[in-house]
XYZ file of C-alpha atoms in Angstrom:
749
model
C 72.297 159.043 122.765
C 75.574 160.707 123.680
C 75.178 164.205 124.512
C 75.673 166.215 121.840
C 76.747 169.415 123.846
C 80.200 167.951 124.161
C 80.720 168.580 120.341
C 82.431 171.408 119.355
C 79.466 173.745 119.032
C 78.535 173.173 122.370
C 74.952 174.128 123.514
C 73.949 175.956 120.306
C 74.031 172.197 118.394
C 72.886 170.582 121.724
C 69.304 171.665 121.156
C 68.830 169.871 117.949
C 69.074 166.656 119.547
C 66.379 167.440 122.364
C 63.681 165.544 120.977
C 63.746 162.248 118.831
C 60.764 161.826 116.026
C 61.553 158.271 115.839
C 60.733 157.583 119.762
C 57.719 159.756 119.503
C 56.174 157.919 116.595
C 56.335 154.909 118.410
C 54.477 156.019 121.354
C 57.591 157.216 123.656
C 56.917 160.389 125.230
C 59.303 159.832 127.752
C 62.147 162.599 125.992
C 59.585 165.226 124.939
C 61.338 168.630 126.405
C 59.143 171.835 127.148
C 61.596 173.635 125.431
C 61.116 173.707 121.718
C 64.037 172.746 119.630
C 65.809 175.360 116.803
C 64.195 173.325 114.309
C 60.722 173.749 116.025
C 61.279 177.227 116.372
C 62.066 177.459 112.723
C 58.764 176.135 111.257
C 60.401 173.204 110.237
C 58.729 169.919 110.630
C 60.639 167.268 112.373
C 58.788 164.249 110.993
C 60.915 162.478 108.094
C 59.052 162.109 104.844
C 57.446 159.098 104.158
C 60.226 156.599 102.511
C 62.978 158.734 103.880
C 66.110 156.243 103.844
C 66.803 154.998 107.622
C 70.421 154.785 108.437
C 72.018 151.149 109.986
C 74.029 152.038 112.988
C 76.847 149.657 112.396
C 80.623 149.639 113.283
C 80.358 152.020 116.448
C 80.569 151.022 119.774
C 77.214 151.582 122.606
C 79.126 154.796 123.865
C 79.889 156.547 120.448
C 76.749 156.351 118.301
C 76.440 158.116 115.194
C 73.665 160.332 114.064
C 69.754 158.760 113.722
C 68.228 158.959 110.666
C 66.219 161.371 112.036
C 69.417 164.042 113.080
C 70.348 163.768 109.126
C 66.536 164.436 108.066
C 66.832 167.115 110.512
C 69.974 168.486 109.112
C 68.907 168.114 105.184
C 65.489 170.015 105.627
C 67.297 172.857 107.779
C 69.274 173.359 104.877
C 66.855 172.683 102.115
C 63.695 174.516 102.890
C 64.115 178.178 101.908
C 61.921 180.541 104.443
C 60.133 183.472 102.786
C 63.333 185.928 103.292
C 65.793 183.549 101.825
C 69.457 184.723 102.682
C 72.051 184.934 99.881
C 73.287 181.434 98.672
C 76.632 181.605 100.111
C 74.653 181.179 103.187
C 73.155 177.999 102.296
C 76.762 176.433 100.829
C 78.994 177.249 103.550
C 76.222 177.072 106.247
C 75.754 173.455 105.259
C 79.591 172.821 105.484
C 79.692 174.187 108.915
C 76.683 172.381 110.386
C 77.995 168.958 108.948
C 81.190 169.635 111.162
C 79.912 170.702 113.926
C 76.622 168.238 113.995
C 78.156 164.891 112.573
C 81.719 164.163 113.662
C 82.401 161.316 111.499
C 83.239 162.142 108.205
C 81.908 159.050 106.282
C 78.289 160.053 107.860
C 78.836 163.567 106.270
C 79.067 161.978 102.878
C 76.158 159.376 103.219
C 74.210 162.489 104.412
C 75.362 164.770 101.512
C 74.375 161.515 99.220
C 71.012 160.970 100.409
C 69.668 164.546 100.403
C 71.255 165.228 96.800
C 67.918 164.443 95.706
C 66.070 166.550 98.147
C 68.190 169.219 97.564
C 67.630 169.171 93.686
C 63.690 168.613 94.213
C 63.760 171.932 96.051
C 65.087 173.823 93.675
C 67.916 175.407 95.560
C 70.556 172.890 93.636
C 71.452 175.764 90.974
C 72.201 178.139 93.585
C 74.473 175.916 96.504
C 76.447 175.480 92.784
C 76.987 178.728 91.832
C 77.199 179.984 95.798
C 79.886 177.380 95.888
C 81.788 178.507 93.176
C 81.436 182.037 94.161
C 82.674 181.683 97.655
C 85.493 179.320 96.731
C 86.737 182.113 94.117
C 85.975 184.749 96.993
C 88.115 182.710 99.727
C 90.881 181.487 97.004
C 91.463 185.697 96.440
C 91.733 186.013 100.422
C 94.210 183.365 100.740
C 92.191 181.142 102.644
C 91.601 178.164 100.688
C 94.512 175.675 99.678
C 94.968 174.111 96.688
C 93.278 171.168 96.369
C 96.225 169.463 94.249
C 98.481 170.484 97.366
C 96.596 168.061 99.572
C 97.839 165.182 97.597
C 101.459 166.317 97.510
C 102.221 163.518 99.769
C 100.821 160.962 97.770
C 101.876 160.117 94.160
C 99.879 161.494 90.789
C 100.214 158.630 88.594
C 97.463 155.986 90.098
C 98.610 153.486 87.341
C 102.132 153.565 88.977
C 100.770 151.638 92.080
C 98.242 149.541 90.185
C 99.344 145.980 91.594
C 96.434 143.918 89.707
C 98.745 142.432 87.255
C 101.429 141.515 90.111
C 98.731 140.002 92.621
C 96.347 138.344 89.936
C 96.102 134.652 91.689
C 96.985 131.934 89.336
C 94.640 129.044 89.281
C 95.674 125.714 90.840
C 95.596 124.169 87.366
C 98.027 126.226 86.359
C 100.232 126.099 89.661
C 101.634 122.450 89.161
C 103.203 122.838 92.594
C 104.689 119.438 93.430
C 106.134 120.153 96.485
C 109.664 119.441 97.308
C 109.914 118.267 100.328
C 113.323 119.248 102.052
C 114.783 117.494 105.340
C 113.309 119.571 107.659
C 109.838 119.182 106.453
C 110.300 115.630 107.011
C 111.803 115.978 110.153
C 108.906 118.486 111.393
C 106.291 115.979 109.875
C 107.972 113.423 111.899
C 107.762 115.176 114.938
C 104.335 116.642 114.244
C 103.141 112.848 114.449
C 104.393 112.174 117.952
C 102.313 115.507 119.445
C 99.013 115.714 117.573
C 96.524 114.535 119.962
C 94.153 113.778 117.194
C 96.571 111.307 115.716
C 98.091 109.760 118.508
C 94.599 108.760 120.041
C 92.864 107.444 116.985
C 96.059 106.065 115.090
C 99.464 104.166 115.948
C 102.648 106.246 114.954
C 103.308 104.885 111.502
C 99.942 105.872 110.285
C 100.075 109.307 111.975
C 103.398 109.738 109.897
C 101.800 108.999 106.711
C 99.025 111.179 107.394
C 101.088 114.225 108.876
C 103.144 113.838 105.345
C 100.087 113.732 102.876
C 98.869 116.941 104.494
C 102.352 118.587 104.383
C 102.692 117.693 100.611
C 99.009 119.077 100.093
C 98.999 122.781 99.149
C 95.190 123.137 98.305
C 94.438 121.611 101.394
C 93.258 123.510 104.204
C 95.819 122.761 106.982
C 94.377 123.449 110.106
C 91.329 122.145 112.066
C 90.115 125.371 112.964
C 87.766 127.167 110.615
C 85.028 129.986 110.900
C 82.937 129.334 112.247
C 83.295 125.550 113.317
C 86.319 123.081 112.640
C 86.485 121.602 108.669
C 88.258 118.541 109.818
C 87.823 117.564 113.695
C 85.272 116.486 115.178
C 85.293 118.064 118.550
C 83.501 121.229 118.972
C 85.880 124.303 118.984
C 86.712 126.557 122.045
C 84.080 129.309 121.918
C 86.879 132.154 122.172
C 87.913 130.753 118.208
C 84.684 131.755 116.511
C 85.030 135.287 118.054
C 88.795 135.678 117.189
C 88.112 135.053 113.710
C 85.386 137.272 113.491
C 87.803 139.804 115.419
C 90.395 139.350 113.165
C 88.153 139.385 110.032
C 87.031 142.982 111.110
C 90.503 144.513 110.983
C 91.272 143.745 107.304
C 92.174 146.472 105.018
C 91.374 146.829 101.236
C 93.188 148.086 98.674
C 91.296 148.256 94.998
C 88.826 145.408 96.102
C 91.626 143.283 97.359
C 92.834 142.375 100.972
C 95.945 143.921 101.900
C 96.529 143.594 105.417
C 94.861 143.994 109.061
C 94.952 147.150 110.957
C 96.962 146.948 114.662
C 93.809 147.402 117.042
C 89.891 147.667 116.397
C 89.429 149.962 119.216
C 86.779 152.584 119.538
C 86.955 153.010 123.451
C 89.675 155.471 123.166
C 90.954 157.999 120.793
C 93.874 156.124 118.556
C 97.117 158.799 118.850
C 99.222 156.342 116.497
C 97.217 153.909 114.580
C 95.122 156.271 112.655
C 92.420 153.831 113.007
C 89.785 155.682 110.846
C 87.478 152.859 109.335
C 85.386 153.155 106.555
C 82.408 150.578 105.795
C 82.622 148.063 103.724
C 80.684 146.755 100.424
C 78.917 143.386 100.615
C 82.121 141.473 99.115
C 84.160 142.442 102.008
C 86.126 145.861 100.245
C 86.325 149.380 101.820
C 83.618 151.502 100.517
C 84.996 154.651 98.491
C 82.601 157.281 99.248
C 82.172 159.812 96.071
C 80.787 163.495 95.960
C 79.274 164.521 92.706
C 76.925 167.330 91.712
C 76.708 170.651 93.409
C 78.627 169.047 96.497
C 81.708 168.845 94.202
C 82.527 172.170 93.540
C 81.729 173.051 97.228
C 83.948 170.787 98.769
C 86.727 171.910 96.492
C 86.731 175.319 97.767
C 86.311 174.259 101.585
C 89.915 173.027 102.381
C 88.870 171.931 106.007
C 86.469 169.547 104.765
C 88.820 168.467 102.469
C 91.500 167.621 105.059
C 88.579 165.903 107.105
C 87.517 163.710 103.871
C 91.196 162.441 103.311
C 89.878 159.176 104.966
C 92.415 156.625 106.202
C 91.695 152.854 106.163
C 93.995 152.440 109.498
C 97.674 151.719 109.432
C 99.240 148.045 108.437
C 102.394 147.472 110.480
C 104.704 144.955 108.993
C 105.886 143.325 112.046
C 102.063 143.232 113.518
C 100.471 141.398 110.178
C 103.060 138.813 110.539
C 101.048 136.452 113.234
C 97.598 137.549 111.256
C 99.406 136.361 107.995
C 100.131 133.166 109.552
C 96.706 132.425 110.817
C 95.267 133.144 107.254
C 97.644 130.868 106.016
C 97.151 128.187 108.445
C 93.300 128.424 107.403
C 93.851 128.165 103.815
C 93.605 131.587 103.009
C 96.947 132.843 101.216
C 95.525 135.640 98.962
C 95.753 138.594 101.508
C 99.588 137.263 102.634
C 100.063 137.596 98.733
C 98.734 140.787 98.457
C 100.616 141.810 101.211
C 104.251 140.613 100.361
C 103.546 142.467 96.717
C 102.161 145.525 98.105
C 105.351 146.215 100.683
C 107.687 145.192 98.198
C 106.515 147.632 95.201
C 106.612 150.711 98.366
C 109.959 149.484 99.077
C 111.377 150.874 95.990
C 110.137 154.285 96.833
C 112.635 156.967 98.026
C 112.771 157.116 101.303
C 114.201 160.275 102.855
C 114.272 161.645 106.532
C 114.660 165.554 106.550
C 117.521 165.773 104.036
C 119.000 162.226 104.412
C 118.352 159.938 102.019
C 117.982 156.068 103.505
C 119.162 152.680 101.875
C 117.427 151.623 98.981
C 116.387 148.081 100.508
C 114.855 149.262 103.466
C 111.155 148.021 103.823
C 108.772 150.325 105.049
C 107.356 150.032 108.628
C 103.669 150.237 107.797
C 101.744 151.710 105.193
C 98.081 152.810 104.920
C 95.106 153.089 102.261
C 94.193 156.236 101.595
C 90.637 157.417 100.248
C 89.963 160.405 98.056
C 86.275 160.501 97.977
C 86.801 163.377 95.528
C 88.370 162.265 93.113
C 87.462 158.382 93.752
C 90.809 157.010 94.365
C 92.689 155.062 96.700
C 96.336 155.529 97.264
C 99.159 153.605 99.534
C 101.146 155.911 101.704
C 104.462 154.069 103.545
C 106.041 154.994 106.416
C 109.638 154.179 106.240
C 110.427 155.204 109.992
C 110.322 159.160 108.920
C 106.712 159.572 111.329
C 107.564 157.124 113.872
C 108.139 157.569 117.225
C 112.325 158.772 117.373
C 112.486 158.816 113.818
C 113.921 155.258 113.596
C 113.643 153.159 110.682
C 112.726 149.476 111.136
C 115.784 146.783 110.701
C 113.146 143.717 111.463
C 110.717 144.648 108.488
C 112.897 143.076 105.960
C 113.880 140.315 107.785
C 110.193 139.406 108.366
C 109.125 140.224 104.882
C 111.846 137.386 104.289
C 110.420 134.919 106.401
C 106.621 135.371 105.492
C 107.617 134.839 102.113
C 109.260 131.686 103.119
C 106.141 130.803 105.076
C 103.625 131.379 102.527
C 105.979 129.572 100.094
C 105.654 126.669 102.456
C 102.227 126.554 103.237
C 100.837 126.888 99.421
C 103.956 124.745 97.614
C 103.466 127.752 95.060
C 107.556 128.775 94.607
C 106.468 130.847 91.704
C 105.653 134.267 93.864
C 109.117 134.026 95.505
C 110.675 133.242 91.972
C 109.315 136.565 90.487
C 111.942 138.787 89.295
C 110.956 141.810 91.867
C 110.735 139.233 94.517
C 114.446 138.340 94.061
C 115.276 141.575 93.725
C 113.816 142.594 96.899
C 115.552 140.241 98.892
C 118.921 140.774 97.358
C 118.083 144.825 98.197
C 117.512 143.585 101.984
C 120.432 141.498 102.129
C 122.785 144.254 100.425
C 121.864 146.567 103.413
C 122.758 143.958 106.173
C 126.134 142.025 104.410
C 127.705 144.878 103.397
C 131.114 145.354 104.866
C 132.170 148.236 106.925
C 134.219 148.895 110.314
C 132.236 146.405 112.252
C 134.432 143.570 113.944
C 131.626 141.543 114.578
C 129.342 139.438 112.225
C 126.156 141.066 114.225
C 124.090 143.918 113.500
C 124.701 147.285 114.897
C 121.526 148.839 115.591
C 119.756 151.862 117.226
C 117.019 151.957 119.948
C 113.500 151.281 118.566
C 114.161 149.748 115.508
C 112.411 146.471 116.282
C 109.350 145.017 118.544
C 110.830 147.294 121.131
C 110.053 150.706 119.336
C 110.989 152.732 121.658
C 113.865 153.766 123.829
C 114.605 150.582 126.313
C 118.325 150.587 126.018
C 118.632 147.955 123.603
C 120.930 150.055 121.371
C 123.825 147.858 119.984
C 123.758 144.226 119.091
C 120.110 143.350 120.435
C 119.321 139.767 120.360
C 115.954 139.921 118.470
C 117.534 141.758 115.779
C 120.315 138.961 115.532
C 118.035 135.876 115.838
C 116.008 137.588 112.903
C 118.682 138.482 111.020
C 119.947 134.938 111.079
C 116.411 133.473 110.110
C 115.792 135.561 107.085
C 119.426 134.482 106.176
C 118.651 131.197 106.568
C 115.292 131.525 104.554
C 117.090 133.144 101.818
C 119.337 130.503 101.202
C 116.377 128.714 100.197
C 114.711 131.295 98.139
C 117.207 133.017 96.219
C 117.511 131.408 92.577
C 121.042 129.912 91.708
C 121.564 132.507 88.882
C 124.757 134.901 88.198
C 123.210 137.379 90.701
C 121.990 134.670 93.126
C 124.795 133.191 93.629
C 127.041 136.022 95.024
C 124.607 136.120 97.663
C 124.167 132.810 98.474
C 128.161 132.345 98.896
C 128.070 135.825 101.036
C 125.109 134.608 103.326
C 126.814 131.162 103.821
C 130.142 133.088 105.254
C 128.192 135.027 107.250
C 125.755 132.320 109.084
C 128.850 130.426 110.048
C 130.595 133.980 111.617
C 127.232 134.582 113.174
C 126.242 131.245 114.802
C 129.716 131.165 116.246
C 129.479 134.565 117.498
C 126.008 134.147 118.808
C 126.179 130.871 120.333
C 130.000 131.738 121.604
C 129.139 135.050 123.504
C 125.305 135.816 123.930
C 124.766 131.910 125.514
C 124.462 132.215 129.350
C 124.069 129.555 131.784
C 125.083 128.828 135.088
C 128.753 127.456 134.000
C 129.274 130.675 131.940
C 127.872 132.888 134.395
C 130.680 131.856 137.204
C 133.013 132.126 134.617
C 132.402 135.762 133.869
C 132.147 136.098 137.608
C 135.594 135.310 137.585
C 137.040 137.136 134.628
C 140.036 139.051 134.447
C 140.093 142.422 133.029
C 142.464 144.557 130.803
C 143.409 141.278 128.941
C 145.219 141.892 125.742
C 146.538 139.798 122.415
C 144.421 136.840 120.886
C 144.397 134.519 123.782
C 142.474 137.104 125.907
C 139.239 135.183 127.619
C 137.530 138.344 128.275
C 137.108 139.431 124.990
C 134.877 142.235 125.677
C 136.654 143.280 128.401
C 133.052 143.005 130.730
C 133.587 143.966 134.054
C 132.696 141.451 136.659
C 131.319 144.169 139.165
C 128.974 145.016 136.129
C 127.021 142.029 136.770
C 123.466 142.867 138.087
C 122.666 141.237 141.482
C 119.282 139.622 139.836
C 121.169 137.408 137.567
C 122.632 135.212 140.254
C 119.330 134.448 141.712
C 117.610 133.895 138.235
C 119.345 131.658 137.138
C 118.706 127.992 137.449
C 121.059 125.151 138.015
C 119.544 123.628 134.443
C 118.642 126.008 132.230
C 120.404 129.174 130.072
C 119.282 131.850 127.509
C 120.604 134.205 125.056
C 121.375 137.487 126.658
C 119.728 141.120 125.439
C 123.040 142.280 123.937
C 126.830 142.183 123.911
C 129.282 144.800 123.145
C 132.475 146.365 124.249
C 132.321 146.480 127.974
C 128.651 145.765 128.376
C 126.898 143.088 128.432
C 122.797 143.245 128.786
C 121.774 140.003 130.992
C 117.831 140.942 130.452
C 115.719 138.204 129.122
C 113.928 139.060 125.866
C 111.163 136.372 124.943
C 111.151 136.753 121.217
C 114.838 136.699 120.435
C 115.243 133.530 122.273
C 111.900 131.799 120.220
C 113.522 133.072 117.135
C 116.574 131.233 118.234
C 114.963 128.325 118.718
C 112.896 128.541 115.065
C 115.482 129.307 113.330
C 118.298 126.671 114.790
C 120.877 129.332 115.796
C 120.250 128.087 119.087
C 121.911 124.215 118.929
C 119.902 121.078 120.478
C 120.956 121.735 123.779
C 120.819 125.309 123.992
C 117.331 124.864 122.938
C 116.655 122.573 125.366
C 117.943 124.666 128.365
C 116.014 127.789 127.078
C 113.112 125.511 127.721
C 114.189 124.228 131.249
C 114.694 127.986 132.008
C 111.188 129.071 131.148
C 109.616 126.071 133.289
C 112.248 126.785 136.074
C 111.400 130.688 136.296
C 107.367 130.311 134.899
C 106.236 132.961 137.638
C 108.568 135.487 136.604
C 108.490 134.628 132.706
C 104.802 134.003 132.148
C 102.924 134.663 135.585
C 99.127 135.191 135.340
C 99.318 136.191 131.584
C 101.932 134.776 128.926
C 104.582 136.440 128.462
C 107.099 138.871 129.459
C 108.561 140.566 126.588
C 111.787 140.947 128.486
C 112.405 140.425 132.518
C 113.397 141.863 134.814
C 112.052 145.478 134.254
C 114.637 148.309 134.930
C 113.303 150.867 137.475
C 114.762 153.821 139.553
C 117.574 155.562 138.570
C 118.309 152.884 135.666
C 114.748 153.837 134.082
C 115.884 157.634 133.840
C 118.879 156.735 132.275
C 118.062 154.006 129.761
C 114.467 154.871 128.973
C 114.873 159.096 129.521
C 112.137 158.737 131.961
C 109.353 157.395 129.198
C 106.119 157.525 131.078
C 104.800 154.754 129.003
C 107.858 152.043 129.626
C 107.650 152.360 133.698
C 108.193 149.258 135.452
C 106.532 146.052 134.381
C 104.236 147.965 132.029
C 104.607 147.907 127.895
C 108.303 147.110 126.737
C 109.909 147.413 130.115
C 108.811 143.684 131.648
C 104.927 143.950 130.142
C 103.156 140.530 129.351
C 102.382 140.412 125.587
C 100.035 138.033 124.362
C 101.112 138.217 121.127
C 104.109 136.110 122.371
C 102.198 132.966 122.538
C 102.544 131.943 118.655
C 106.166 131.790 119.064
C 106.153 130.084 122.778
C 103.903 127.624 121.142
C 106.088 127.028 118.001
C 109.244 126.622 120.088
C 107.528 124.472 122.524
C 106.518 122.055 119.707
C 109.735 122.292 118.179
C 111.841 121.267 121.407
C 109.175 118.352 122.000
C 107.287 120.256 124.965
C 103.779 120.807 123.975
C 102.605 120.513 127.419
C 104.375 124.018 128.361
C 102.393 125.851 125.414
C 98.796 124.351 126.725
C 99.412 125.501 129.767
C 100.342 129.091 128.813
C 97.264 128.912 126.224
C 95.053 127.931 129.298
C 95.774 130.974 131.445
C 95.740 133.362 128.178
C 92.227 131.973 127.666
C 91.004 132.584 131.126
C 90.635 136.155 130.312
C 91.978 137.616 126.825
C 88.257 137.534 125.905
C 86.784 138.671 128.825
C 89.492 141.701 129.013
C 88.442 142.489 124.942
C 91.663 141.043 123.584
C 94.052 143.670 125.358
C 97.618 144.657 123.474
C 99.594 144.244 126.735
C 99.213 143.634 130.615
C 101.223 145.444 133.507
C 102.776 144.100 136.674
C 104.987 141.811 137.952
C 102.750 138.269 137.211
C 100.781 140.294 134.604
C 97.706 140.635 136.692
C 96.412 144.114 135.132
C 95.238 145.319 131.780
C 98.183 147.476 130.326
C 97.211 151.290 131.515
C 97.689 152.357 127.776
C 96.933 149.066 126.302
C 94.648 149.209 123.186
C 91.708 146.871 123.234
C 90.964 144.217 120.274
C 94.726 144.532 119.273
C 94.913 142.475 115.818
C 98.183 140.559 117.153
C 96.805 139.394 120.582
C 93.890 138.256 118.325
C 96.034 136.369 115.478
C 98.638 135.513 117.804
C 96.016 133.081 119.867
C 94.639 131.512 116.933
C 98.388 131.129 115.287
C 99.242 129.348 118.843
C 95.856 126.969 119.126
C 96.170 126.080 115.113
C 99.769 125.114 115.856
C 98.871 122.710 118.936
C 95.902 120.972 116.803
C 98.044 120.448 113.825
C 101.686 120.358 114.615
C 102.840 120.153 110.694
C 101.929 124.227 110.587
C 105.331 124.697 112.539
C 106.813 123.637 108.648
C 106.135 127.537 108.037
C 107.652 128.861 110.559
C 110.481 126.892 112.082
C 114.051 125.450 109.859
C 116.087 122.353 111.247
C 119.817 122.671 112.357
C 121.850 123.034 108.929
C 123.660 119.688 109.613
C 126.693 121.441 107.359
C 127.256 124.254 109.808
C 130.321 124.426 111.946
C 130.684 122.907 115.164
C 130.855 125.408 117.870
C 134.598 125.923 118.650
C 135.896 126.652 121.846
C 136.802 130.406 122.450
C 140.549 129.640 124.081
C 142.224 126.758 125.599
C 142.045 128.663 128.740
C 138.443 129.567 128.913
C 137.534 127.441 131.911
C 140.776 127.796 133.796
């Protein structure tokens, strides 16, 4: 049992745990102490009454066990048995609260304790005294100005619970009413044919023609489980699953967050080994059906809690933060496993939150901004649940998430592809949500480029890392979201206007990215020979990049065969760092041409040690250090060299690499990376990221049991087994897209 002297209250409380009556009744006398506990000195029996409820210890690590049933019984009897000279009733009321706060650090157990001892208190004859004491003490405290108004504690949450009743939106249509006959587009047919070629299960048992037929059958069946993996065994594959798969699914399901009985997302991590400073991962217990348990307080305690602001603050229980970008791999895993309900609920909840008024200080954000995250707040006093959204006003650096809206549109398309149910995307609220996101991105202003101007920390790299300007991750996600919206938007009066704007922007954006962000050996040599201070439309060095600003490492890093989209391009500045997410999304969205996609894969193979190392996959390469680190990060202690976003290795990127490998016809690269991950991920308790030049060390501040590390592995594994899943996240090249034009006739001179 944990040493209770470390709990606030110190040694005065530690004596209560000197003896364990459960172990003594079992005949174990090893814990007996010569010094009697305060309970024994007060003449209170340490033996619980017959039939006393035994509290199961669940959801806690071995290092952090909650109080045992005997402890709860001690607390109950300490306050329920009145000595011969009873103190005033107010003493009982506030001693109950103080003792509970000191001894039981988990607010869930406080409520369980209060509920279980309710009958004892009533039978002891002091229930009425506690009630009157609580009311009297509450009024006394209010007169002294020491108690907050209970209503003020909920000022940040809406009062009208009906406003957030999504039951009508989230009702699942019966399969008989869907009539989801899938209309297979060109990209589906192409990806289906590609999948048949690389699927090991088909190639070993069928010829190619039969494999293609089976793959098309799978892709056209919305009700069919489209993955060979399930929990805990395979559903349609004869081989045994990897032991990590069952473990990963169990861990993933533990992270599910419920709102009013419906699954709405997954928390960022399920790590109890360290205090969660940013994730707010206070987890409640769950009911038998998997829904979150809402603790209720009634009887004399309701008046007592109404007069104690400190306890009310503690009892505002959050089920954990659901980050929009973090949920994407989890959503894909559930879709591939034939469980779309949680994804549908997530899409509807975040869509409703989009309509909230968003303010940072006195400034109002655009109407189309999607939340960075949300959490479910449980109020045990009122027995209600409320969604609380964050649009960047509480984030590090107070930066709004530019990528959330793009991921939402991409996930909506993945849901539609997976289920064959287009009714969700066709809902008026979903159509409006897409238009609001697009209005922010397609608005005209002072920009001379089709790319989006962004601040540092607006995407996965959510801290200052020198990605301000036009980061490749945002541009690739922007391109993919535009292409997804082009398919999902209705061609009505409002939709047609946006379709026209999207088509124009896609042409300009693809040309700009393929021309100015792309670099290979030839392009690098041309930049090395750039002239500066060029004017007029015939200029080659349009951004006036100074050749002397090229970093030395890029000349050694660039292979003879291979290339990639660099991190950033803006006036007089080119960020030559490799960013994995942006390049993988460029392949999946067909922002990269077929030749460029092949070159990116060539680069990964040629620079395996640098980009993959011992644990896939580098979020960026290389790390910035020394003076450059001080300037770019502001001396950020978390983004030191080869750590976190500064050259750290992130297992979640496995699913993006795997999808890119399958799309380019190189699944062997993904299998090699997956084998590396399987050798360590489970043993290291699924960390968020790894540190070191080769990714050899678990990150110094990495959370364990990181949800998207778990989900990323599952998605990668399922896509390799059934490549038809690629259709959820990949788009074929648009044949109507204009070909890449040369910058000028003097480009190669």
